[in-house]
Coordinates of C-alpha atoms in Angstrom, one line a residue:
M1 CA -22.3 38.9 -69.4
S2 CA -23.7 39.5 -72.6
N3 CA -24.8 37.5 -75.4
F4 CA -24.6 40.9 -78.0
I5 CA -21.8 39.5 -80.4
P6 CA -20.8 42.7 -82.0
E7 CA -20.4 42.6 -85.8
K8 CA -17.2 43.8 -85.6
W9 CA -15.2 43.2 -82.9
D10 CA -12.0 46.4 -82.2
L11 CA -9.2 43.2 -81.3
E12 CA -9.3 39.7 -81.6
T13 CA -6.9 37.4 -80.4
D14 CA -6.5 33.9 -78.8
V15 CA -6.1 34.8 -75.2
V16 CA -7.9 37.4 -73.3
V17 CA -5.9 38.2 -69.2
L18 CA -6.8 40.2 -66.7
G19 CA -4.4 42.0 -64.9
T20 CA -0.7 42.1 -64.9
G21 CA 0.0 40.9 -61.5
G22 CA 2.2 37.7 -60.9
T23 CA -0.8 35.4 -61.5
A24 CA -2.1 37.2 -64.7
L25 CA 1.6 37.3 -66.1
V26 CA 2.6 33.4 -65.4
A27 CA -0.5 32.7 -67.4
A28 CA 0.1 35.2 -69.8
V29 CA 3.7 33.9 -70.6
T30 CA 2.4 30.3 -69.9
A31 CA -0.1 30.4 -73.2
A32 CA 2.1 32.3 -75.2
E33 CA 5.3 29.8 -75.1
E34 CA 2.9 27.5 -76.2
G35 CA 2.1 29.3 -78.7
A36 CA -1.0 31.7 -78.6
K37 CA -1.3 35.4 -79.3
V38 CA -2.4 36.8 -75.5
I39 CA -3.6 40.5 -74.5
A40 CA -3.2 41.5 -71.1
L41 CA -5.4 44.3 -70.1
E42 CA -4.7 46.2 -66.9
K43 CA -7.2 48.5 -65.0
T44 CA -5.1 51.0 -63.8
H45 CA -2.1 53.3 -64.9
Q46 CA 0.6 50.8 -64.2
I47 CA 1.9 47.0 -64.5
G48 CA 2.0 44.8 -61.3
G49 CA -0.9 44.7 -59.0
T50 CA -0.8 43.4 -55.9
T51 CA 2.3 41.3 -56.4
A52 CA 4.2 44.1 -57.5
F53 CA 3.2 45.7 -54.3
S54 CA 4.0 43.0 -52.4
G55 CA 7.5 41.0 -51.3
G56 CA 7.0 38.5 -54.6
V57 CA 7.6 35.7 -52.7
T58 CA 6.2 32.4 -53.7
W59 CA 5.3 29.5 -51.7
I60 CA 6.4 26.4 -53.5
P61 CA 6.6 22.6 -52.1
V62 CA 9.8 20.4 -53.2
N63 CA 11.2 22.8 -55.7
R64 CA 14.5 22.8 -57.2
Y65 CA 15.5 25.5 -55.1
M66 CA 15.1 23.4 -51.8
K67 CA 17.0 20.2 -53.3
D68 CA 19.9 22.3 -54.3
A69 CA 20.6 23.7 -50.9
G70 CA 20.3 19.6 -49.6
I71 CA 16.6 20.6 -48.5
E72 CA 14.3 17.6 -48.1
D73 CA 10.7 17.9 -48.8
S74 CA 8.3 15.3 -50.4
E75 CA 5.0 16.0 -52.2
E76 CA 3.1 13.6 -49.1
A77 CA 5.1 16.0 -46.5
A78 CA 3.7 19.3 -48.4
I79 CA 0.1 17.9 -48.7
K80 CA -0.4 16.5 -45.0
Y81 CA 1.3 19.8 -43.2
I82 CA -1.2 22.1 -45.8
E83 CA -4.2 19.9 -44.5
R84 CA -3.3 20.0 -41.0
L85 CA -3.9 23.9 -41.5
S86 CA -6.9 24.3 -43.8
Q87 CA -8.6 22.0 -40.9
G88 CA -10.9 20.6 -43.6
R89 CA -11.7 23.9 -45.4
G90 CA -9.0 23.2 -48.2
E91 CA -9.9 20.8 -51.4
S92 CA -8.1 17.9 -51.2
P93 CA -7.3 17.6 -55.2
M94 CA -7.0 21.0 -55.4
I95 CA -4.3 20.9 -52.5
K96 CA -2.8 17.8 -54.2
R97 CA -2.4 19.5 -57.9
F98 CA -0.8 22.2 -56.0
V99 CA 2.0 20.6 -54.7
E100 CA 2.0 18.1 -57.6
K101 CA 2.6 21.3 -60.6
G102 CA 3.9 24.4 -58.3
H103 CA 7.3 22.8 -58.7
E104 CA 7.0 22.4 -62.4
M105 CA 5.8 25.6 -62.3
I106 CA 9.5 27.0 -61.1
D107 CA 11.4 24.9 -62.9
F108 CA 8.8 26.5 -66.0
L109 CA 10.2 30.0 -65.2
Y110 CA 13.8 28.9 -64.7
E111 CA 14.1 27.2 -67.8
K112 CA 12.4 29.6 -69.8
T113 CA 12.4 33.4 -68.8
P114 CA 14.7 35.4 -66.5
T115 CA 12.5 34.6 -63.6
H116 CA 14.6 33.3 -61.0
F117 CA 14.4 32.7 -57.4
K118 CA 16.9 32.4 -54.1
M119 CA 16.2 30.3 -51.2
P120 CA 16.6 32.9 -48.1
A121 CA 18.9 31.3 -45.5
A122 CA 17.0 31.6 -41.8
Y123 CA 13.8 32.2 -42.7
P124 CA 11.9 29.0 -41.2
E125 CA 8.5 28.6 -42.2
Y126 CA 6.1 30.3 -40.1
Y127 CA 4.4 26.9 -38.6
A128 CA 7.2 25.7 -37.5
H129 CA 6.8 24.9 -34.3
L130 CA 4.0 22.0 -35.8
E131 CA 5.0 18.5 -35.9
E132 CA 3.8 18.8 -39.4
A133 CA 5.7 21.4 -40.4
L134 CA 9.1 21.5 -42.4
K135 CA 11.9 21.5 -39.7
S136 CA 15.1 22.6 -41.7
G137 CA 14.3 25.4 -44.5
T138 CA 12.0 26.9 -45.9
R139 CA 9.3 26.5 -49.1
S140 CA 9.4 30.2 -49.4
L141 CA 11.2 31.8 -52.6
D142 CA 13.0 35.1 -52.8
P143 CA 12.9 36.7 -56.0
V144 CA 16.3 37.2 -56.9
P145 CA 17.2 41.5 -57.8
F146 CA 16.2 42.7 -61.6
D147 CA 18.1 45.6 -63.6
L148 CA 14.4 47.2 -65.0
K149 CA 16.1 48.9 -67.6
L150 CA 15.6 45.4 -69.4
I151 CA 11.9 45.5 -69.5
G152 CA 12.2 49.8 -71.6
D153 CA 9.9 52.5 -71.5
W154 CA 7.9 49.7 -69.3
A155 CA 10.3 50.3 -66.3
D156 CA 8.8 53.8 -65.5
K157 CA 5.7 52.2 -65.5
L158 CA 6.0 49.1 -62.8
R159 CA 4.0 49.3 -59.6
Q160 CA 5.9 50.7 -56.5
N161 CA 5.5 50.0 -52.6
P162 CA 6.9 53.1 -51.0
T163 CA 8.0 51.5 -48.1
F164 CA 9.5 48.9 -49.2
P165 CA 13.9 49.1 -49.5
P166 CA 15.3 47.5 -53.2
L167 CA 16.2 44.8 -50.6
T168 CA 16.0 41.1 -50.7
L169 CA 13.6 39.3 -47.8
E170 CA 17.1 37.6 -47.1
E171 CA 18.6 41.1 -47.0
G172 CA 15.5 42.4 -44.4
G173 CA 13.9 44.2 -47.6
A174 CA 10.4 43.4 -45.6
I175 CA 11.7 44.2 -42.1
G176 CA 13.2 48.0 -42.7
G177 CA 16.8 46.8 -44.6
V178 CA 19.6 49.0 -43.1
D179 CA 22.4 48.4 -45.7
F180 CA 21.9 52.2 -47.1
S181 CA 25.0 51.8 -49.7
K182 CA 23.1 48.5 -51.0
I183 CA 20.1 50.7 -51.4
A184 CA 21.9 53.3 -52.8
E185 CA 23.4 52.2 -55.4
R186 CA 20.8 49.9 -56.4
M187 CA 18.5 52.6 -56.7
E188 CA 20.6 54.3 -58.8
N189 CA 21.1 51.6 -61.4
N190 CA 17.4 51.3 -61.6
I191 CA 17.4 47.5 -59.8
V192 CA 15.0 46.1 -58.0
T193 CA 14.5 43.0 -55.4
M194 CA 10.5 41.7 -54.0
G195 CA 7.5 41.9 -56.0
R196 CA 8.7 44.2 -58.0
A197 CA 11.9 41.8 -59.2
L198 CA 9.5 39.3 -59.9
I199 CA 6.8 41.1 -61.5
G200 CA 9.8 43.1 -63.8
S201 CA 11.2 39.6 -64.8
L202 CA 7.9 38.2 -65.7
F203 CA 6.9 41.4 -67.7
K204 CA 10.2 40.8 -69.7
A205 CA 9.1 37.5 -70.7
C206 CA 5.9 38.6 -72.0
L207 CA 7.5 41.2 -74.1
D208 CA 10.3 38.5 -75.5
R209 CA 6.7 36.5 -76.9
G210 CA 5.2 39.1 -78.0
V211 CA 2.2 39.6 -75.0
E212 CA 0.3 43.0 -76.1
T213 CA -0.7 44.7 -72.4
H214 CA -3.2 47.9 -73.0
L215 CA -2.6 49.9 -69.3
N216 CA -6.0 51.9 -68.2
T217 CA -8.4 49.1 -69.7
A218 CA -11.0 47.4 -67.5
G219 CA -12.8 44.2 -68.3
K220 CA -16.4 45.4 -67.8
D221 CA -18.2 42.4 -69.0
L222 CA -17.7 38.8 -70.8
I223 CA -19.2 38.4 -74.0
L224 CA -21.0 34.8 -74.4
N225 CA -22.7 32.9 -77.5
D226 CA -25.6 31.2 -77.6
A227 CA -24.0 27.7 -76.4
D228 CA -22.8 29.8 -72.8
E229 CA -19.1 29.4 -74.1
V230 CA -17.1 32.7 -73.4
I231 CA -15.7 34.0 -76.5
G232 CA -14.6 38.0 -75.6
L233 CA -14.9 40.9 -73.2
V234 CA -16.0 43.9 -73.3
A235 CA -13.3 46.2 -72.3
E236 CA -13.6 50.0 -71.0
K237 CA -10.8 52.5 -71.6
E238 CA -9.9 55.4 -68.8
D239 CA -12.1 57.7 -71.1
G240 CA -15.0 55.7 -71.2
E241 CA -14.9 54.4 -74.6
K242 CA -15.5 50.5 -75.3
I243 CA -13.5 48.1 -76.4
Y244 CA -14.6 44.6 -77.7
I245 CA -12.1 42.1 -78.1
K246 CA -12.6 38.7 -79.5
A247 CA -11.0 35.1 -77.5
N248 CA -10.8 32.4 -79.6
K249 CA -9.6 30.1 -77.0
G250 CA -10.4 32.0 -73.4
V251 CA -10.6 34.7 -71.1
I252 CA -8.3 34.4 -68.2
L253 CA -9.4 36.4 -65.1
A254 CA -6.4 37.3 -62.5
S255 CA -7.4 41.0 -62.1
G256 CA -6.9 40.5 -58.0
G257 CA -9.9 40.4 -55.1
F258 CA -12.6 42.8 -53.8
E259 CA -11.1 44.2 -50.8
W260 CA -11.2 47.8 -52.2
N261 CA -15.1 47.1 -53.1
K262 CA -16.7 47.8 -49.7
K263 CA -20.4 46.8 -51.0
L264 CA -19.0 43.1 -52.2
T265 CA -16.8 43.0 -48.8
R266 CA -20.2 44.0 -47.3
A267 CA -21.9 41.2 -48.7
F268 CA -19.5 38.2 -48.1
L269 CA -16.6 39.0 -46.3
K270 CA -17.2 38.1 -42.3
G271 CA -15.9 41.1 -41.5
E272 CA -15.6 44.6 -42.4
V273 CA -11.9 45.4 -44.2
T274 CA -11.9 48.4 -42.4
H275 CA -8.3 49.7 -44.1
P276 CA -7.1 47.8 -47.3
V277 CA -3.2 46.7 -47.0
S278 CA -3.6 46.4 -50.5
P279 CA -2.8 49.0 -53.8
P280 CA -6.4 51.1 -54.7
G281 CA -8.4 49.2 -57.5
N282 CA -9.1 45.3 -55.9
E283 CA -13.0 46.1 -56.8
G284 CA -14.5 42.8 -57.2
D285 CA -14.5 43.2 -61.1
A286 CA -13.6 39.5 -61.8
L287 CA -15.7 38.3 -59.6
M288 CA -18.8 40.1 -60.7
M289 CA -18.5 39.1 -64.4
S290 CA -18.1 35.3 -63.1
M291 CA -21.3 35.8 -61.4
K292 CA -23.1 37.1 -64.1
A293 CA -21.6 34.1 -66.1
G294 CA -23.2 31.7 -63.9
A295 CA -19.9 30.9 -61.9
A296 CA -19.9 28.7 -58.5
L297 CA -18.6 30.8 -55.8
G298 CA -16.3 29.1 -52.8
G299 CA -14.2 30.6 -50.1
M300 CA -16.3 34.3 -49.6
S301 CA -16.3 35.1 -46.4
E302 CA -12.2 34.7 -45.9
A303 CA -9.6 37.3 -46.5
W304 CA -6.1 37.5 -46.7
W305 CA -6.1 39.4 -42.8
Y306 CA -3.7 41.8 -41.9
P307 CA -3.8 43.9 -38.1
A308 CA -3.4 47.3 -40.2
M309 CA -1.7 50.4 -38.9
V310 CA -1.8 53.9 -40.1
D311 CA 0.9 56.6 -39.8
P312 CA -2.1 59.3 -41.7
T313 CA -0.2 61.6 -42.8
F314 CA 1.4 58.8 -45.5
E315 CA -0.6 59.2 -48.9
Y316 CA -0.2 56.5 -52.0
E317 CA -2.8 57.2 -54.6
D318 CA -4.4 59.4 -53.0
N319 CA -5.0 57.3 -49.9
V320 CA -3.6 57.6 -46.5
M321 CA -1.9 54.3 -46.7
A322 CA -2.7 51.4 -44.5
Q323 CA 0.5 49.4 -43.4
L324 CA 2.3 46.6 -42.2
G325 CA 3.0 48.1 -39.0
G326 CA 5.5 46.7 -36.3
G327 CA 6.5 45.9 -32.8
R328 CA 3.0 43.7 -31.8
S329 CA 5.3 40.2 -31.0
G330 CA 8.1 42.3 -29.3
P331 CA 8.7 42.7 -25.7
N332 CA 7.1 45.7 -24.0
S333 CA 4.3 45.8 -25.7
I334 CA 0.6 44.4 -25.8
V335 CA -2.4 44.4 -27.7
V336 CA -6.4 45.2 -26.0
N337 CA -9.8 45.8 -26.9
K338 CA -11.6 48.0 -25.5
Y339 CA -11.8 46.7 -22.1
G340 CA -8.1 47.0 -22.1
K341 CA -8.6 43.3 -21.8
R342 CA -6.0 41.2 -24.2
F343 CA -7.7 39.0 -26.1
V344 CA -5.3 37.1 -28.6
H345 CA -1.4 36.2 -28.6
E346 CA 0.0 39.1 -30.0
G347 CA 2.8 37.4 -32.1
T348 CA 0.9 34.9 -34.3
T349 CA 0.8 35.6 -38.0
Y350 CA -0.6 38.9 -39.7
N351 CA -3.4 36.2 -41.2
D352 CA -4.3 34.7 -38.1
M353 CA -4.0 37.2 -35.4
P354 CA -7.5 39.4 -36.7
R355 CA -9.5 35.7 -36.8
S356 CA -10.0 37.4 -33.1
F357 CA -11.2 40.4 -34.0
F358 CA -14.7 38.6 -35.6
E359 CA -14.8 36.7 -31.7
F360 CA -19.0 37.4 -30.7
D361 CA -19.8 37.7 -27.0
P362 CA -23.3 36.2 -27.4
V363 CA -24.4 37.6 -23.4
K364 CA -23.1 40.9 -24.2
M365 CA -24.4 40.7 -28.0
E366 CA -21.6 42.5 -29.3
F367 CA -17.9 41.8 -31.6
A368 CA -15.6 43.3 -28.0
N369 CA -12.2 42.8 -30.6
K370 CA -14.4 44.2 -33.9
G371 CA -12.0 47.6 -33.2
P372 CA -10.4 49.7 -33.6
N373 CA -7.8 47.8 -31.0
W374 CA -4.9 49.6 -29.1
M375 CA -0.9 48.1 -29.2
I376 CA -0.2 49.5 -26.2
F377 CA 4.2 50.1 -25.6
D378 CA 6.4 51.4 -23.5
Q379 CA 9.7 53.3 -24.1
Q380 CA 11.9 50.7 -24.0
L381 CA 9.6 49.5 -27.3
K382 CA 9.8 52.5 -28.9
D383 CA 13.7 52.8 -28.8
S384 CA 14.1 49.7 -29.6
Q385 CA 12.4 48.8 -32.9
M386 CA 10.7 50.8 -35.8
I387 CA 6.6 51.3 -35.6
I388 CA 4.7 51.8 -38.7
T389 CA 7.2 54.6 -39.7
M390 CA 8.7 55.8 -36.9
M391 CA 12.5 54.9 -36.0
P392 CA 13.9 54.7 -32.5
G393 CA 15.5 57.9 -31.4
E394 CA 13.3 59.8 -33.3
D395 CA 10.5 62.6 -31.6
T396 CA 6.7 60.7 -31.4
P397 CA 4.7 62.2 -34.2
E398 CA 1.6 64.2 -33.6
W399 CA -0.8 61.5 -33.9
V400 CA 0.7 58.8 -31.8
D401 CA -1.0 59.1 -28.3
Q402 CA 1.0 59.0 -25.2
A403 CA 0.7 59.9 -21.9
D404 CA 3.1 59.6 -18.7
S405 CA 0.4 57.2 -17.3
I406 CA -1.3 53.7 -18.2
R407 CA -4.8 55.3 -16.5
E408 CA -4.5 59.2 -18.6
L409 CA -3.5 56.8 -21.8
A410 CA -6.5 54.7 -21.5
E411 CA -8.9 57.6 -21.3
K412 CA -7.5 59.9 -23.6
I413 CA -8.2 57.0 -26.6
G414 CA -11.1 55.7 -25.1
V415 CA -10.3 52.6 -23.4
D416 CA -11.4 51.2 -19.8
A417 CA -9.0 52.3 -17.7
D418 CA -9.4 49.9 -14.9
G419 CA -9.4 47.0 -17.0
L420 CA -5.8 48.5 -18.5
E421 CA -4.5 49.2 -15.7
E422 CA -5.3 45.5 -14.4
Q423 CA -4.5 44.0 -17.8
I424 CA -0.8 45.6 -17.4
A425 CA 0.0 44.8 -14.0
R426 CA -0.7 40.9 -14.7
W427 CA 1.5 41.4 -18.0
N428 CA 4.0 43.0 -16.2
D429 CA 3.8 40.1 -12.8
N430 CA 3.3 37.4 -16.1
C431 CA 6.6 39.1 -17.3
E432 CA 8.9 38.5 -13.9
K433 CA 7.8 35.0 -13.8
G434 CA 9.4 34.4 -17.4
I435 CA 5.6 33.4 -18.7
D436 CA 2.6 34.3 -21.1
P437 CA 0.2 31.8 -18.6
D438 CA -2.9 33.6 -21.0
F439 CA -1.6 33.4 -24.5
H440 CA 1.6 31.9 -24.9
R441 CA 4.0 34.4 -25.8
G442 CA 7.5 33.3 -26.6
T443 CA 6.4 30.1 -28.1
I444 CA 5.7 30.0 -31.5
M445 CA 8.1 30.7 -34.2
F446 CA 6.6 33.4 -35.9
E447 CA 7.2 35.8 -33.5
G448 CA 11.2 34.7 -33.4
L449 CA 11.2 34.1 -37.0
T450 CA 14.2 36.2 -38.1
I451 CA 15.9 36.0 -34.5
G452 CA 16.5 32.6 -34.1
G453 CA 13.0 31.8 -32.7
P454 CA 10.4 32.2 -30.1
S455 CA 11.6 32.7 -26.2
A456 CA 10.6 34.2 -23.3
E457 CA 13.8 36.6 -23.5
N458 CA 12.7 37.9 -26.9
N459 CA 9.0 38.1 -26.5
L460 CA 8.1 39.2 -22.7
G461 CA 9.0 42.5 -21.6
K462 CA 7.3 44.6 -19.0
I463 CA 5.4 47.7 -20.1
E464 CA 7.0 49.9 -17.0
K465 CA 9.0 52.8 -18.6
G466 CA 6.7 55.7 -19.6
P467 CA 5.6 57.6 -21.1
F468 CA 3.2 55.1 -22.8
Y469 CA 1.9 55.0 -25.6
A470 CA -1.0 53.5 -27.8
L471 CA -1.8 53.2 -31.6
P472 CA -5.0 51.3 -33.2
I473 CA -4.8 48.2 -35.0
Y474 CA -7.9 48.0 -37.9
Q475 CA -9.3 45.5 -39.4
G476 CA -7.0 44.9 -42.8
A477 CA -6.7 42.7 -45.5
L478 CA -3.9 41.8 -48.1
G479 CA -6.5 40.6 -50.7
T480 CA -9.7 38.4 -50.9
N481 CA -9.5 34.4 -51.1
G482 CA -13.0 33.9 -52.8
G483 CA -14.4 34.0 -56.0
P484 CA -15.1 31.9 -58.4
K485 CA -14.6 27.7 -57.9
T486 CA -12.3 26.5 -60.7
D487 CA -11.1 22.7 -61.5
E488 CA -8.0 21.3 -61.8
N489 CA -6.9 23.3 -64.8
G490 CA -8.0 26.6 -63.7
Q491 CA -11.2 26.4 -65.7
V492 CA -14.6 28.2 -63.9
T493 CA -17.2 25.4 -62.8
R494 CA -20.7 26.2 -62.5
F495 CA -23.1 24.7 -59.2
D496 CA -23.4 21.8 -61.2
G497 CA -20.1 21.5 -61.6
S498 CA -20.1 21.9 -65.4
V499 CA -16.9 24.1 -66.7
I500 CA -18.1 27.4 -68.7
K501 CA -16.0 26.6 -71.8
G502 CA -13.8 29.4 -72.2
L503 CA -13.4 31.0 -68.5
Y504 CA -10.6 31.0 -66.8
A505 CA -9.7 32.3 -63.2
A506 CA -6.6 32.1 -61.0
G507 CA -4.9 33.9 -58.1
N508 CA -7.1 36.5 -55.5
A509 CA -9.3 36.4 -58.5
A510 CA -10.8 32.9 -57.9
M511 CA -11.3 30.6 -54.6
N512 CA -8.1 30.2 -53.0
P513 CA -7.4 26.1 -54.5
V514 CA -6.3 25.2 -50.7
G515 CA -8.5 26.9 -48.7
P516 CA -7.6 29.9 -45.6
L517 CA -4.5 29.1 -45.1
Y518 CA -1.4 31.0 -45.6
P519 CA 1.4 28.6 -44.7
S520 CA 4.5 30.6 -44.6
A521 CA 5.9 33.6 -46.8
G522 CA 4.3 33.7 -50.0
G523 CA 1.8 31.4 -49.3
T524 CA -0.6 33.5 -51.4
I525 CA 1.5 33.7 -54.5
G526 CA 2.5 29.9 -54.8
P527 CA -0.8 28.5 -55.6
A528 CA -1.8 31.4 -57.6
M529 CA 1.2 31.8 -59.7
T530 CA 0.5 27.5 -60.4
F531 CA -2.9 27.7 -61.2
G532 CA -1.9 31.1 -63.6
Y533 CA 0.2 28.1 -65.0
L534 CA -2.1 25.7 -65.3
A535 CA -4.6 28.1 -66.9
G536 CA -2.8 29.4 -69.8
Q537 CA -1.2 25.9 -70.5
H538 CA -5.0 24.5 -70.7
V539 CA -6.4 27.9 -73.2
A540 CA -3.6 27.9 -75.1
K541 CA -4.5 23.9 -76.5
Q542 CA -8.2 24.8 -76.7

């Protein structure tokens, strides 16, 4: 925070938006639609942030696409579901605000921009096994393919995810689709899907409204007047040049979380993020600026957790890329800790499973599941599923530990051999009986999401055919979900509840408005874009 006001501003605008992810672009296009002049600042050399890197799916209750498909939903049912999952850690007024305004945001995009969606068929809610869940259809929305030629030279600056083919969620884009002819056709014609389609279409809407975007330009410091109102900020170019930007109406922080900042994750999170599953650059710039401005914070111990797996030969932007993995909910595999013991239902959602890594043993005085933990599987699973970058039928890479016996494998990876042998024997015995009395595999929707639901047949299978394999599973995160607290308009608040005039935040740059829950596919992007929309509306009217 700086109370130094320059004699001469380098740039002047109505609204400055930090970031170019989904939240930031929705905020920018909304403010511009309301008549505001908008400048967007992007720290990296690419547009799109974490959203472009993601599946781009957006979870919104009571949306127009559900209605068109004849799927019954209500605001009351959605609120009840969210509150069931939040376990009291969400804020009821903010949950209500999201549910009431999320579908309005989708209508705005549908009517005013090229950003359109489709309901993915046969893709139920993650927790459809719960009483409060939607029993038919889904609230998740799949971005329709987008022609990058519509954004001209900016197409080359749109961030990529090297593991997602240009297929929609419904077509298998997030789970390794195999329609090679469609993939080739879209690549040849520069047609993108998922997160890239969402960003491409939103950016086109921004271009149409004259939003000015600066790459390689990081927000560094908010500028406040004597009344502690935000009137601008200091930005910094890649070469270190400082730029003073006056914001006549306000600044919207939407530049992502802090999962790539080791000091911040160690200071705030309940567990260290060893392997972020997001693009580099999310280092908490917005968080540090808001703290200096006196913002109240919330949700700081939580992240969008992910059980990360790694192919050490696969790099992205000079970092070994942690990936989404695969196989942990399939048959013929279990996940164990250093004692060779299972400690979690392996097929729970990616946000839930890593929560078990934080279990503390007060007798041994340790976090036994801190990791790395290990996915143990046999040749049957390797022959039937893609696991990280390994395709069925391919030779085993050198970086995968394997052995002809369970004991030899345990010794190779430093896991208690007696414990692992006992655990495998118990698992195999229970598989014969068709039950998992320890953690109830084959019973929750997420582990059978794309195959019609869970079952003992699909999710239980002996680990008996050698060679046997082990892959480490690390504490990963798709992003963090804590930050400055905001009100129903996205305005950042102080500890006494008053607003910091001229300062807004949304997405992973803010405290998640519905709590540390991930209701289904797109469960982070939906609320984030909704509050980006509300912030854009409100700031433009100042």
